[in-house]
């Protein structure tokens, strides 16, 4: 007895649907990449017109608000969230590491955070 001609097609479709291939990360709404998001974070003071020498609490809040509004990459949003629960100096070190991984030569925000330990991102 010969198998039905549709059976191999159904079996292939079933196996394809059950495969455990990793899902590709959906791009951010504006198509922002993670390296672009990190670059925006690193350059937040210039982009947002902030004075890093101002009141540290206000500067930190304004940095957080600007980044929340402009960073669209899901991984960038996750990084901002993880940074916000650390102290400013730790934020600087962590951001510098991510900037390096993203191929950035320098990160002004990391420099500022590590220099005086104030003005960190808030939750």
CSV table of C-alpha atoms in Angstrom, one decimal:
chain,number,residue,atom,x,y,z
A,1,UNK,CA,0.0,0.0,0.0
A,2,UNK,CA,1.3,3.4,-1.0
A,3,UNK,CA,1.2,6.4,1.4
A,4,UNK,CA,-1.2,9.2,0.5
A,5,UNK,CA,0.7,11.8,-1.6
A,6,UNK,CA,-0.2,14.6,0.8
A,7,UNK,CA,1.2,12.8,3.9
A,8,UNK,CA,4.9,13.8,3.3
A,9,UNK,CA,3.8,17.4,2.9
A,10,UNK,CA,1.8,17.4,6.1
A,11,UNK,CA,4.6,15.7,8.0
A,12,UNK,CA,7.1,18.3,6.8
A,13,UNK,CA,4.8,21.2,7.8
A,14,UNK,CA,4.2,19.6,11.2
A,15,UNK,CA,7.9,19.2,11.9
A,16,UNK,CA,8.6,22.7,10.7
A,17,UNK,CA,6.0,24.1,13.1
A,18,UNK,CA,7.4,22.1,16.0
A,19,UNK,CA,11.1,23.1,15.5
A,20,UNK,CA,12.8,24.9,18.3
A,21,UNK,CA,14.5,27.6,16.1
A,22,UNK,CA,15.2,30.7,18.1
A,23,UNK,CA,12.9,33.7,17.4
A,24,UNK,CA,14.5,36.7,15.9
A,25,UNK,CA,14.2,39.8,18.1
A,26,UNK,CA,11.6,42.2,16.7
A,27,UNK,CA,13.1,45.5,15.6
A,28,UNK,CA,12.2,48.6,17.6
A,29,UNK,CA,9.2,50.6,16.2
A,30,UNK,CA,11.6,53.1,14.6
A,31,UNK,CA,14.1,50.4,13.6
A,32,UNK,CA,16.6,51.5,16.3
A,33,UNK,CA,19.4,49.1,16.9
A,34,UNK,CA,21.0,48.3,20.3
A,35,UNK,CA,24.2,50.1,19.4
A,36,UNK,CA,22.2,53.2,18.3
A,37,UNK,CA,20.4,53.1,21.6
A,38,UNK,CA,23.6,52.9,23.6
A,39,UNK,CA,25.1,55.7,21.5
A,40,UNK,CA,22.1,57.9,22.4
A,41,UNK,CA,22.4,57.1,26.1
A,42,UNK,CA,26.1,57.9,26.0
A,43,UNK,CA,25.4,61.2,24.4
A,44,UNK,CA,22.3,62.1,26.4
A,45,UNK,CA,23.7,65.3,27.9
A,46,UNK,CA,24.5,66.9,24.5
A,47,UNK,CA,21.4,65.6,22.8
A,48,UNK,CA,19.0,66.7,25.6
A,49,UNK,CA,20.9,70.0,26.2
A,50,UNK,CA,21.7,69.2,29.8
A,51,UNK,CA,24.4,70.7,32.0
A,52,UNK,CA,26.1,67.7,33.7
A,53,UNK,CA,27.4,70.1,36.3
A,54,UNK,CA,23.9,71.1,37.4
A,55,UNK,CA,21.9,69.7,40.4
A,56,UNK,CA,22.7,66.0,40.3
A,57,UNK,CA,19.2,64.9,41.2
A,58,UNK,CA,17.6,67.1,38.5
A,59,UNK,CA,20.3,66.0,35.9
A,60,UNK,CA,19.7,62.3,36.7
A,61,UNK,CA,15.9,62.8,36.4
A,62,UNK,CA,16.2,64.7,33.1
A,63,UNK,CA,18.6,62.1,31.7
A,64,UNK,CA,16.2,59.3,32.6
A,65,UNK,CA,13.2,61.1,31.1
A,66,UNK,CA,15.0,61.9,27.8
A,67,UNK,CA,16.3,58.3,27.5
A,68,UNK,CA,12.9,56.9,28.3
A,69,UNK,CA,11.4,59.0,25.6
A,70,UNK,CA,14.0,58.4,22.9
A,71,UNK,CA,15.4,54.9,23.3
A,72,UNK,CA,13.1,52.5,21.5
A,73,UNK,CA,15.3,49.4,21.1
A,74,UNK,CA,13.9,46.7,23.4
A,75,UNK,CA,17.5,45.8,24.5
A,76,UNK,CA,18.2,49.5,25.1
A,77,UNK,CA,15.1,49.8,27.2
A,78,UNK,CA,16.2,46.8,29.2
A,79,UNK,CA,19.7,48.3,29.7
A,80,UNK,CA,18.2,51.6,30.9
A,81,UNK,CA,16.1,49.7,33.4
A,82,UNK,CA,19.0,47.6,34.7
A,83,UNK,CA,21.1,50.8,35.0
A,84,UNK,CA,18.4,52.6,36.9
A,85,UNK,CA,18.6,50.3,39.9
A,86,UNK,CA,22.4,50.8,40.4
A,87,UNK,CA,24.4,53.6,41.9
A,88,UNK,CA,25.8,56.2,39.5
A,89,UNK,CA,29.4,54.9,39.5
A,90,UNK,CA,28.1,51.3,38.8
A,91,UNK,CA,25.9,52.7,36.1
A,92,UNK,CA,29.0,54.4,34.5
A,93,UNK,CA,31.0,51.1,34.6
A,94,UNK,CA,28.1,49.1,33.2
A,95,UNK,CA,27.3,51.6,30.4
A,96,UNK,CA,31.0,51.8,29.5
A,97,UNK,CA,31.1,48.0,29.1
A,98,UNK,CA,28.0,48.0,26.9
A,99,UNK,CA,29.4,51.0,24.8
A,100,UNK,CA,32.6,49.1,24.2
A,101,UNK,CA,30.6,46.0,23.1
A,102,UNK,CA,28.6,48.2,20.8
A,103,UNK,CA,31.8,49.5,19.2
A,104,UNK,CA,31.8,53.0,20.7
A,105,UNK,CA,35.2,54.5,21.3
A,106,UNK,CA,34.0,56.6,24.3
A,107,UNK,CA,30.9,57.3,26.3
A,108,UNK,CA,30.4,60.8,27.7
A,109,UNK,CA,27.7,59.7,30.2
A,110,UNK,CA,29.9,56.9,31.6
A,111,UNK,CA,32.7,59.4,32.0
A,112,UNK,CA,30.4,61.8,33.9
A,113,UNK,CA,28.9,59.1,36.1
A,114,UNK,CA,32.2,57.6,37.0
A,115,UNK,CA,33.9,61.0,37.6
A,116,UNK,CA,31.8,62.2,40.5
A,117,UNK,CA,29.3,59.4,41.2
A,118,UNK,CA,26.3,61.6,40.8
A,119,UNK,CA,23.6,62.3,38.3
A,120,UNK,CA,22.7,58.7,37.7
A,121,UNK,CA,19.6,57.4,35.9
A,122,UNK,CA,16.6,56.9,38.1
A,123,UNK,CA,13.9,54.2,37.8
